[in-house]
Short mmCIF file of C-alpha atoms and ligand atoms in Angstrom, two decimals:
data_model
loop_
_atom_site.label_atom_id
_atom_site.label_comp_id
_atom_site.label_asym_id
_atom_site.label_seq_id
_atom_site.Cartn_x
_atom_site.Cartn_y
_atom_site.Cartn_z
CA MET D 15 111.28 61.32 128.81
CA GLU D 16 112.70 64.40 130.53
CA PRO D 17 111.30 67.77 129.42
CA ILE D 18 113.49 69.27 126.76
CA ASP D 19 116.60 71.09 127.98
CA GLN D 20 115.56 74.62 127.09
CA ALA D 21 118.95 76.19 127.83
CA THR D 22 120.77 73.82 125.45
CA LEU D 23 118.11 74.30 122.81
CA LEU D 24 118.06 78.09 122.99
CA GLU D 25 121.84 78.51 123.20
CA GLY D 26 122.19 76.16 120.25
CA VAL D 27 119.67 78.14 118.22
CA PHE D 28 121.31 81.49 119.05
CA GLU D 29 124.63 80.06 117.91
CA ARG D 30 123.03 78.97 114.64
CA ILE D 31 121.44 82.37 114.13
CA ARG D 32 124.90 83.94 114.56
CA THR D 33 126.62 81.60 112.11
CA HIS D 34 123.82 81.60 109.55
CA PHE D 35 123.56 85.36 109.65
CA ALA D 36 127.34 85.70 109.33
CA CYS D 37 127.11 83.74 106.07
CA ASN D 38 125.42 86.78 104.60
CA GLY D 39 127.69 87.73 101.71
CA TYR D 40 129.47 84.36 101.37
CA ARG D 41 129.78 83.55 97.69
CA GLU D 42 131.57 80.24 98.10
CA GLU D 43 128.49 78.31 99.09
CA LYS D 44 125.61 77.46 96.81
CA VAL D 45 122.40 79.44 96.91
CA ARG D 46 120.52 76.19 96.81
CA GLU D 47 121.63 72.60 96.89
CA TRP D 48 119.28 70.92 94.42
CA LEU D 49 117.64 68.01 96.18
CA THR D 50 114.67 65.99 95.03
CA PRO D 51 111.71 65.48 97.38
CA GLU D 52 112.89 61.86 97.75
CA GLN D 53 116.40 62.92 98.73
CA ILE D 54 115.06 65.29 101.38
CA SER D 55 112.64 62.69 102.74
CA GLU D 56 115.41 60.10 102.90
CA SER D 57 117.82 62.24 104.88
CA LEU D 58 115.44 64.21 107.10
CA ASP D 59 113.30 62.45 109.69
CA ILE D 60 110.13 64.41 108.88
CA ALA D 61 107.46 62.30 110.60
CA VAL D 62 106.40 63.23 114.14
CA LYS D 63 106.26 60.27 116.54
CA ASP D 64 104.92 59.21 119.92
CA ASP D 65 108.27 59.80 121.58
CA ALA D 66 109.88 63.19 122.10
CA ILE D 67 113.46 63.89 121.10
CA ASP D 68 116.08 65.74 123.12
CA ALA D 69 117.61 69.18 122.52
CA ASP D 70 120.69 67.90 120.69
CA GLU D 71 118.60 65.82 118.29
CA LEU D 72 116.30 68.77 117.73
CA LEU D 73 119.29 70.98 116.94
CA LYS D 74 120.47 68.41 114.39
CA LEU D 75 117.08 68.74 112.67
CA VAL D 76 117.45 72.53 112.73
CA ASP D 77 120.86 72.19 111.06
CA GLN D 78 119.42 69.92 108.40
CA TYR D 79 116.50 72.26 107.82
CA ILE D 80 118.81 75.25 107.35
CA SER D 81 121.22 73.39 105.10
CA MET D 82 118.40 72.15 102.84
CA SER D 83 116.80 75.58 102.55
CA VAL D 84 117.46 78.16 99.87
CA ASN D 85 119.91 80.79 101.14
CA THR D 86 117.86 83.88 100.44
CA GLN D 87 120.60 86.11 101.88
CA HIS D 88 123.11 84.94 99.31
CA PRO D 89 124.59 87.63 97.03
CA ASN D 90 123.58 85.50 94.03
CA PHE D 91 119.94 85.26 95.08
CA LEU D 92 118.21 87.33 92.39
CA GLN D 93 114.94 85.49 92.04
CA PRO D 94 111.75 86.82 93.63
CA LEU D 95 110.75 90.37 94.51
CA TRP D 96 112.29 90.06 97.96
CA GLY D 97 115.49 88.82 99.50
CA GLY D 98 118.25 89.57 101.97
CA LEU D 99 117.85 89.77 105.71
CA SER D 100 118.86 92.68 107.91
CA ALA D 101 119.85 92.29 111.55
CA ALA D 102 117.12 94.77 112.52
CA GLY D 103 114.48 92.85 110.56
CA LEU D 104 115.59 89.64 112.24
CA VAL D 105 115.39 91.27 115.67
CA GLY D 106 111.90 92.53 114.89
CA GLU D 107 110.83 89.03 113.91
CA ILE D 108 112.38 87.46 116.99
CA VAL D 109 110.79 89.98 119.37
CA THR D 110 107.43 89.46 117.67
CA VAL D 111 107.62 85.76 118.40
CA LEU D 112 109.07 86.29 121.87
CA THR D 113 106.14 88.49 122.88
CA ASN D 114 103.72 86.20 121.00
CA THR D 115 100.53 88.18 120.94
CA SER D 116 97.66 88.90 118.60
CA VAL D 117 97.15 92.46 117.55
CA TYR D 118 93.34 92.36 117.57
CA THR D 119 92.72 94.14 120.84
CA TRP D 120 94.35 96.94 122.78
CA GLU D 121 93.98 94.77 125.87
CA LEU D 122 96.30 92.07 124.46
CA ALA D 123 98.60 94.18 122.34
CA PRO D 124 98.91 97.72 123.70
CA VAL D 125 102.32 98.75 122.40
CA ALA D 126 101.92 96.72 119.20
CA THR D 127 98.72 98.65 118.48
CA LEU D 128 100.49 102.00 118.69
CA VAL D 129 103.41 100.73 116.60
CA GLU D 130 101.04 99.47 113.91
CA GLN D 131 99.05 102.72 113.91
CA GLU D 132 102.27 104.70 113.54
CA MET D 133 103.47 102.56 110.62
CA VAL D 134 100.09 102.83 108.87
CA ALA D 135 99.99 106.61 109.36
CA THR D 136 103.59 107.05 108.15
CA LEU D 137 103.20 104.90 105.02
CA GLY D 138 99.90 106.64 104.24
CA ALA D 139 101.48 110.07 104.70
CA MET D 140 104.14 109.05 102.18
CA ALA D 141 101.34 108.38 99.72
CA GLY D 142 100.23 111.96 100.34
CA TRP D 143 97.26 111.29 102.60
CA GLU D 144 96.57 113.43 105.65
CA SER D 145 94.43 110.87 107.36
CA VAL D 146 94.80 107.19 106.73
CA GLU D 147 93.31 103.91 107.81
CA GLY D 148 95.18 100.70 107.19
CA THR D 149 96.02 97.25 108.28
CA PHE D 150 98.77 94.68 107.90
CA THR D 151 97.71 91.70 105.81
CA THR D 152 99.10 88.23 105.19
CA GLY D 153 100.65 89.42 101.92
CA GLY D 154 100.14 91.76 99.00
CA SER D 155 97.65 89.34 97.46
CA ASN D 156 95.33 89.65 100.42
CA ALA D 157 95.86 93.40 100.61
CA ASN D 158 94.62 93.56 97.01
CA MET D 159 91.64 91.41 97.88
CA LEU D 160 90.76 93.62 100.84
CA ALA D 161 90.94 96.65 98.54
CA MET D 162 88.50 94.99 96.15
CA ILE D 163 86.13 94.32 99.04
CA LEU D 164 86.33 97.95 100.21
CA ALA D 165 85.57 99.14 96.68
CA ARG D 166 82.62 96.76 96.39
CA ASP D 167 81.22 97.75 99.79
CA GLN D 168 81.48 101.40 98.91
CA ALA D 169 79.72 100.92 95.57
CA PHE D 170 77.15 98.50 97.01
CA PRO D 171 76.69 99.19 100.74
CA ASN D 172 74.00 96.52 101.00
CA ALA D 173 76.51 93.85 100.02
CA ILE D 174 77.49 93.61 103.70
CA THR D 175 74.03 92.52 104.81
CA SER D 176 72.12 91.31 101.75
CA GLY D 177 75.07 89.93 99.79
CA ILE D 178 75.56 90.63 96.13
CA ASN D 179 75.69 88.82 92.84
CA GLY D 180 79.34 89.10 91.90
CA SER D 181 78.66 88.26 88.29
CA GLU D 182 77.09 91.74 87.97
CA LEU D 183 80.37 93.44 88.88
CA ALA D 184 83.51 94.26 86.92
CA VAL D 185 87.06 95.23 87.88
CA PHE D 186 89.67 96.69 85.53
CA VAL D 187 93.30 95.65 85.74
CA SER D 188 96.29 95.88 83.44
CA GLU D 189 97.17 92.81 81.40
CA ASP D 190 100.46 92.77 83.33
CA SER D 191 98.82 92.90 86.78
CA HIS D 192 99.45 90.31 89.48
CA TYR D 193 97.47 87.07 89.40
CA SER D 194 96.15 87.71 92.90
CA LEU D 195 93.57 90.03 91.36
CA LEU D 196 92.06 87.11 89.47
CA MET D 197 91.99 85.13 92.68
CA SER D 198 90.36 88.03 94.55
CA ALA D 199 87.71 88.29 91.86
CA HIS D 200 87.14 84.56 92.21
CA VAL D 201 86.76 84.81 95.99
CA LEU D 202 84.36 87.76 95.67
CA GLY D 203 82.15 85.89 93.22
CA ILE D 204 83.08 88.24 90.38
CA GLY D 205 84.89 85.51 88.48
CA SER D 206 87.62 85.89 85.90
CA GLU D 207 85.08 87.04 83.30
CA GLY D 208 84.49 90.12 85.42
CA VAL D 209 88.20 90.97 85.41
CA ILE D 210 88.67 93.22 82.42
CA LYS D 211 92.28 93.26 81.32
CA ILE D 212 93.50 96.51 79.87
CA GLU D 213 96.17 96.52 77.22
CA THR D 214 99.63 97.75 78.16
CA ASP D 215 102.00 99.87 76.09
CA ILE D 216 105.40 98.80 74.87
CA ASP D 217 106.87 99.46 78.34
CA GLY D 218 104.23 97.38 80.12
CA ARG D 219 102.15 100.33 81.42
CA MET D 220 98.35 100.33 81.36
CA LYS D 221 97.03 102.41 78.43
CA PRO D 222 94.61 105.05 79.82
CA SER D 223 92.76 105.35 76.50
CA ALA D 224 92.13 101.60 76.50
CA LEU D 225 90.90 101.83 80.09
CA GLN D 226 88.45 104.59 79.23
CA GLN D 227 87.16 102.61 76.29
CA ALA D 228 86.74 99.45 78.37
CA ILE D 229 84.76 101.30 81.06
CA THR D 230 82.49 102.83 78.43
CA GLU D 231 81.92 99.40 76.87
CA CYS D 232 81.29 97.83 80.26
CA ARG D 233 78.60 100.36 81.10
CA LYS D 234 76.62 99.04 78.12
CA THR D 235 76.56 95.55 79.68
CA SER D 236 74.96 94.11 82.82
CA ARG D 237 78.22 94.46 84.76
CA THR D 238 78.82 97.53 86.98
CA PRO D 239 82.40 98.80 87.30
CA VAL D 240 83.59 98.45 90.90
CA CYS D 241 87.23 99.43 90.77
CA VAL D 242 90.26 100.04 88.65
CA ILE D 243 93.48 98.47 89.89
CA ALA D 244 96.63 100.15 88.69
CA THR D 245 100.03 98.62 89.37
CA SER D 246 103.09 100.51 90.58
CA GLY D 247 105.85 98.05 89.86
CA THR D 248 104.47 95.15 87.81
CA THR D 249 105.61 91.70 88.74
CA VAL D 250 107.53 90.88 85.58
CA ARG D 251 108.73 94.16 84.12
CA GLY D 252 108.56 96.45 87.16
CA ALA D 253 106.48 98.92 85.13
CA PHE D 254 104.50 101.75 86.71
CA ASP D 255 101.02 102.49 85.38
CA PRO D 256 100.36 106.23 84.76
CA LEU D 257 98.45 107.06 87.94
CA GLU D 258 97.61 110.68 87.14
CA GLU D 259 95.77 109.82 83.95
CA ILE D 260 94.17 106.72 85.42
CA SER D 261 93.00 108.61 88.52
CA SER D 262 91.40 111.30 86.34
CA ILE D 263 89.39 108.62 84.54
CA CYS D 264 88.38 107.06 87.85
CA LYS D 265 87.28 110.42 89.27
CA SER D 266 85.20 111.28 86.24
CA GLU D 267 83.68 107.80 86.15
CA ASN D 268 83.25 107.68 89.92
CA ILE D 269 85.13 104.38 90.23
CA TRP D 270 87.37 103.36 93.14
CA LEU D 271 91.06 103.40 92.25
CA HIS D 272 93.29 100.90 93.98
CA VAL D 273 97.05 101.05 93.45
CA ASP D 274 98.92 97.78 93.80
CA ALA D 275 102.32 99.11 94.87
CA ALA D 276 103.29 95.86 96.60
CA LEU D 277 106.61 96.08 94.76
CA GLY D 278 107.01 99.75 93.86
CA GLY D 279 105.85 101.53 97.01
CA ALA D 280 109.43 101.88 98.23
CA CYS D 281 110.17 104.36 95.41
CA LEU D 282 108.40 106.93 97.60
CA PHE D 283 111.49 107.10 99.82
CA SER D 284 113.54 108.62 97.03
CA SER D 285 112.84 112.07 95.57
CA LYS D 286 114.72 110.81 92.52
CA HIS D 287 112.25 107.99 91.88
CA SER D 288 108.99 108.99 93.64
CA HIS D 289 107.69 110.54 90.39
CA LEU D 290 106.96 106.97 89.30
CA MET D 291 103.93 107.05 91.59
CA LYS D 292 102.82 110.61 90.89
CA GLY D 293 99.05 110.67 91.32
CA VAL D 294 98.91 108.03 94.07
CA GLU D 295 97.55 110.70 96.42
CA ARG D 296 94.36 110.63 94.34
CA ALA D 297 93.88 106.88 94.81
CA ASP D 298 91.31 105.31 97.12
CA SER D 299 93.53 102.54 98.41
CA LEU D 300 97.06 101.24 98.20
CA THR D 301 98.88 97.93 98.68
CA TRP D 302 102.48 98.30 99.86
CA ASP D 303 104.66 95.34 100.85
CA PRO D 304 107.64 96.31 103.01
CA HIS D 305 108.73 92.66 102.70
CA LYS D 306 109.60 93.28 99.08
CA VAL D 307 112.19 95.92 98.21
CA MET D 308 112.64 97.05 101.83
CA GLY D 309 114.04 93.72 102.98
CA VAL D 310 111.72 93.36 105.99
CA PRO D 311 111.25 89.62 106.66
CA ILE D 312 108.24 87.95 105.04
CA THR D 313 105.40 88.67 105.57
CA CYS D 314 105.03 92.39 105.98
CA SER D 315 102.26 93.80 103.80
CA THR D 316 99.87 96.67 104.15
CA LEU D 317 96.56 97.88 102.80
CA LEU D 318 96.09 101.63 103.22
CA THR D 319 93.19 103.96 102.44
CA PRO D 320 92.48 107.64 102.99
CA HIS D 321 88.76 106.89 103.48
CA ALA D 322 88.00 107.18 107.18
CA GLY D 323 85.72 104.39 108.31
CA ALA D 324 86.02 102.26 105.16
CA LEU D 325 87.88 99.39 106.82
CA MET D 326 85.73 99.59 109.93
CA ASN D 327 82.61 99.45 107.73
CA THR D 328 83.81 96.23 106.10
CA CYS D 329 85.56 94.49 108.99
CA SER D 330 83.93 95.51 112.29
CA TYR D 331 81.78 92.86 113.97
CA VAL D 332 81.79 94.13 117.53
CA GLU D 333 78.41 92.78 118.55
CA SER D 334 79.01 89.28 117.25
CA ALA D 335 82.54 89.21 118.64
CA HIS D 336 81.39 90.20 122.14
CA TYR D 337 84.04 87.84 123.53
CA LEU D 338 86.78 90.00 122.03
CA PHE D 339 86.12 93.71 121.86
CA HIS D 340 85.56 95.51 125.17
CA GLU D 341 85.89 98.86 126.84
CA PRO D 342 88.20 100.41 127.86
CA GLY D 343 90.23 100.95 124.74
CA ILE D 344 87.80 99.55 122.16
CA GLU D 345 88.55 102.49 119.86
CA TYR D 346 92.11 101.12 119.62
CA ASP D 347 91.08 97.54 118.79
CA LEU D 348 92.70 96.84 115.42
CA GLY D 349 90.71 93.62 114.99
CA ARG D 350 87.87 95.87 113.90
CA THR D 351 89.75 96.92 110.76
CA SER D 352 91.13 93.55 109.67
CA LEU D 353 89.81 90.52 107.79
CA GLN D 354 91.65 88.37 110.31
CA CYS D 355 90.79 87.64 113.91
CA GLY D 356 94.09 86.49 115.39
CA ARG D 357 96.92 88.38 113.73
CA ARG D 358 100.71 88.55 114.08
CA VAL D 359 102.39 91.85 114.88
CA ASP D 360 104.00 92.28 111.47
CA ALA D 361 104.35 96.03 112.07
CA LEU D 362 107.06 95.49 114.68
CA LYS D 363 109.79 94.30 112.29
CA LEU D 364 108.97 97.20 109.99
CA TRP D 365 109.19 99.66 112.88
CA ILE D 366 112.49 98.23 114.18
CA SER D 367 113.94 98.18 110.66
CA TRP D 368 112.78 101.75 110.05
CA LYS D 369 114.34 102.92 113.32
CA ALA D 370 117.59 101.23 112.27
CA GLU D 371 117.53 102.66 108.74
CA GLY D 372 115.82 106.01 109.13
CA ASN D 373 114.25 107.54 106.03
CA THR D 374 117.79 108.25 104.84
CA GLY D 375 118.74 104.58 104.98
CA TRP D 376 115.68 103.45 103.01
CA LYS D 377 116.31 106.18 100.41
CA LYS D 378 119.94 105.07 100.03
CA GLN D 379 118.92 101.44 99.77
CA ILE D 380 116.32 101.95 97.05
CA GLU D 381 118.63 104.23 95.07
CA HIS D 382 121.45 101.70 95.39
CA TYR D 383 119.19 98.90 94.10
CA LEU D 384 118.16 101.00 91.12
CA GLU D 385 121.80 101.86 90.35
CA LEU D 386 122.64 98.16 90.37
CA ALA D 387 119.65 97.39 88.16
CA GLU D 388 120.83 100.07 85.75
CA TYR D 389 124.32 98.57 85.79
CA LEU D 390 122.85 95.17 84.89
CA GLU D 391 120.75 96.75 82.15
CA ASP D 392 123.85 98.46 80.70
CA GLU D 393 125.89 95.24 80.80
CA VAL D 394 123.10 93.39 78.98
CA ASN D 395 122.96 96.11 76.35
CA LYS D 396 126.72 95.87 75.81
CA ASP D 397 126.62 92.10 75.36
CA SER D 398 125.87 90.98 71.80
CA MET D 399 124.64 87.57 72.99
CA LEU D 400 122.09 89.04 75.40
CA GLU D 401 118.94 90.98 74.72
CA LEU D 402 116.99 93.31 76.99
CA MET D 403 113.36 92.24 76.61
CA SER D 404 111.64 95.29 78.07
CA SER D 405 112.65 98.79 79.05
CA ARG D 406 113.76 98.89 82.68
CA THR D 407 112.15 101.21 85.19
CA PHE D 408 112.73 99.60 88.54
CA THR D 409 114.48 96.63 90.13
CA ASN D 410 113.49 94.06 87.50
CA VAL D 411 115.68 93.43 84.47
CA CYS D 412 114.11 91.31 81.74
CA LEU D 413 116.61 89.63 79.45
CA ARG D 414 117.29 86.58 77.37
CA TYR D 415 120.26 84.82 75.81
CA ARG D 416 120.01 85.27 72.06
CA PRO D 417 122.41 83.57 69.67
CA GLN D 418 121.69 84.33 66.04
CA ASN D 419 119.58 82.25 63.68
CA LEU D 420 117.22 80.74 66.26
CA ASP D 421 113.47 81.07 65.95
CA VAL D 422 111.21 82.04 68.87
CA THR D 423 110.53 78.47 69.97
CA GLU D 424 114.23 77.60 69.92
CA LEU D 425 115.05 80.76 71.87
CA ASN D 426 112.35 80.00 74.39
CA ASN D 427 113.62 76.44 74.84
CA LEU D 428 117.21 77.60 75.13
CA ASN D 429 116.45 80.18 77.82
CA GLU D 430 114.35 77.70 79.72
CA ALA D 431 117.20 75.19 79.57
CA ILE D 432 119.70 77.81 80.76
CA ARG D 433 117.60 78.68 83.75
CA GLN D 434 116.96 75.02 84.59
CA LYS D 435 120.67 74.21 84.59
CA MET D 436 121.32 77.35 86.63
CA ILE D 437 118.92 76.15 89.30
CA PHE D 438 120.34 72.58 89.25
CA ASP D 439 123.89 73.89 89.53
CA GLY D 440 122.76 76.06 92.44
CA ASN D 441 125.17 78.98 92.07
CA PHE D 442 122.47 81.51 91.19
CA MET D 443 118.74 81.82 91.41
CA THR D 444 116.68 83.96 89.04
CA SER D 445 113.12 83.85 87.71
CA LEU D 446 111.91 82.38 84.46
CA THR D 447 108.92 84.14 82.98
CA GLN D 448 107.34 85.35 79.76
CA ILE D 449 106.70 88.62 77.97
CA LYS D 450 104.17 88.25 75.17
CA GLY D 451 105.09 84.65 74.45
CA GLN D 452 108.86 85.13 74.73
CA THR D 453 110.64 83.27 77.48
CA ILE D 454 112.92 85.47 79.55
CA LEU D 455 115.12 85.48 82.62
CA ARG D 456 114.12 88.11 85.17
CA PRO D 457 116.74 88.91 87.78
CA VAL D 458 115.52 91.35 90.43
CA ILE D 459 117.74 93.59 92.55
CA CYS D 460 116.18 93.78 95.99
CA ASN D 461 118.60 91.91 98.19
CA SER D 462 121.13 93.98 100.15
CA ALA D 463 123.82 91.30 99.65
CA VAL D 464 123.80 91.79 95.86
CA ASP D 465 126.61 93.90 94.40
CA LYS D 466 128.27 94.50 91.02
CA LYS D 467 130.26 91.30 91.37
CA SER D 468 127.02 89.33 91.76
CA ILE D 469 125.84 90.86 88.50
CA ASP D 470 129.10 90.24 86.63
CA ASP D 471 129.17 86.65 87.89
CA PHE D 472 125.53 86.15 86.97
CA LEU D 473 126.14 87.18 83.37
CA SER D 474 129.25 84.98 83.17
CA GLU D 475 127.17 82.10 84.52
CA ILE D 476 124.62 82.55 81.73
CA HIS D 477 127.43 82.38 79.15
CA ARG D 478 129.03 79.38 80.83
CA ILE D 479 125.77 77.44 80.99
CA ALA D 480 124.71 78.44 77.48
CA LYS D 481 127.78 76.65 76.11
CA ASP D 482 126.70 73.41 77.81
CA VAL D 483 123.00 73.27 77.06
C1 PLP W 15 102.61 93.62 91.82
C2 PLP W 15 102.38 92.58 92.86
N1 PLP W 15 101.26 92.63 93.61
C3 PLP W 15 101.00 91.73 94.55
C4 PLP W 15 101.86 90.69 94.80
C5 PLP W 15 101.51 89.67 95.83
O1 PLP W 15 102.26 89.86 96.97
P1 PLP W 15 102.42 88.68 98.04
O2 PLP W 15 103.38 87.71 97.46
O3 PLP W 15 102.92 89.39 99.25
O4 PLP W 15 101.07 88.09 98.25
C6 PLP W 15 103.03 90.59 94.06
C7 PLP W 15 103.97 89.50 94.31
O5 PLP W 15 104.96 89.33 93.69
C8 PLP W 15 103.29 91.55 93.06
O6 PLP W 15 104.36 91.48 92.28
#
């Protein structure tokens, strides 16, 4: 078999990038063609074989892959906390792959190192920190886990060498916090019993008085508080925990405060909305995912801290990794502040996107998303068959279809059926979730292709489907 014709392959792929990207904004096509695993396996030749295939056959597979994927740039894609694709973000991703390096040493990634340092410093400065250490992680979940490790290592410095019994530790999170915190506690040996869930108020915000009480109670047990994790932009409701009050408790109790702003961090671009995170400057660490509301391609997540040396203390293994870290330039080696060894340059797509947007562009984008979310909220409030299921603060709008005379179980079943048919029909995608036992639909506005028409059409689609189910 001849080696693959690289020119045909690359030209074919560039053509597909152009056409796929140009589809951005097309409403005529489905967001997702519903196919069963069997249907996909029957039509796509998934198995790899002894024999190679040529460029044209490979391009056919690429076409099939694209056509069977969810179109996350579609104006009716309202499902997760991310979506859309900008040309600049795409370029950043392509150049990252083209230059294919690992950002663990200065030697192998000189310019990438400076780009990452600049992005970390700039995001940290937006949180109000003069000096900042940080790293890009494989997602907000792992940024949260790294924060928990930093907090543990600060509270128990010997944990790094002697280890520690996790069942003697406790972390405090809101009952609406992301599930990754449970997983982090599992990984750290703390276990779910050491994750103390603090009650939220009617708007889904952690209650500071309940937090104070839980810490006081915990101190009477064998568990030692390690950190409080507040959320800025909860996964379901988009609620922002009151950071000023929570940080005061943490300071007086001498407990590390981590802020999970994976979703909400982008509010800091807008003077109109940055008050939501007032008090973040008093936190000890912060998760911020530019791959969420900022539309940078997945994954692009950061863990930031104002504590100089904290990451290095936890992550630096220079002597053991003598094959990696060398002079000159060892002080620039970012592998010493990361849980990973080999690591993609996820900072590049953020940097290129930021250059293309400027602070002004990000501000406009976040304000536009929140205007659209407010529009959706208003339309729901005007509609007698729909019910807003939580106050709206950010990009998430929690709603359900509510005809009269149905009990909770019937309403839950109805809304589940609506969402299932919506996904099967493929014209829209939105999340199905729960608030205190009530099943809801949770559209999120964080895709630059979404506009008022998407929202009007989405609400009409709910009505249309509700008549059928
Ligand atoms: C509040 C919050 N934190 C953390 C995460 C986890 O982020 P990732 O999906 O990047 O791991 C999410 C994801 O939705 C989230 O909503």
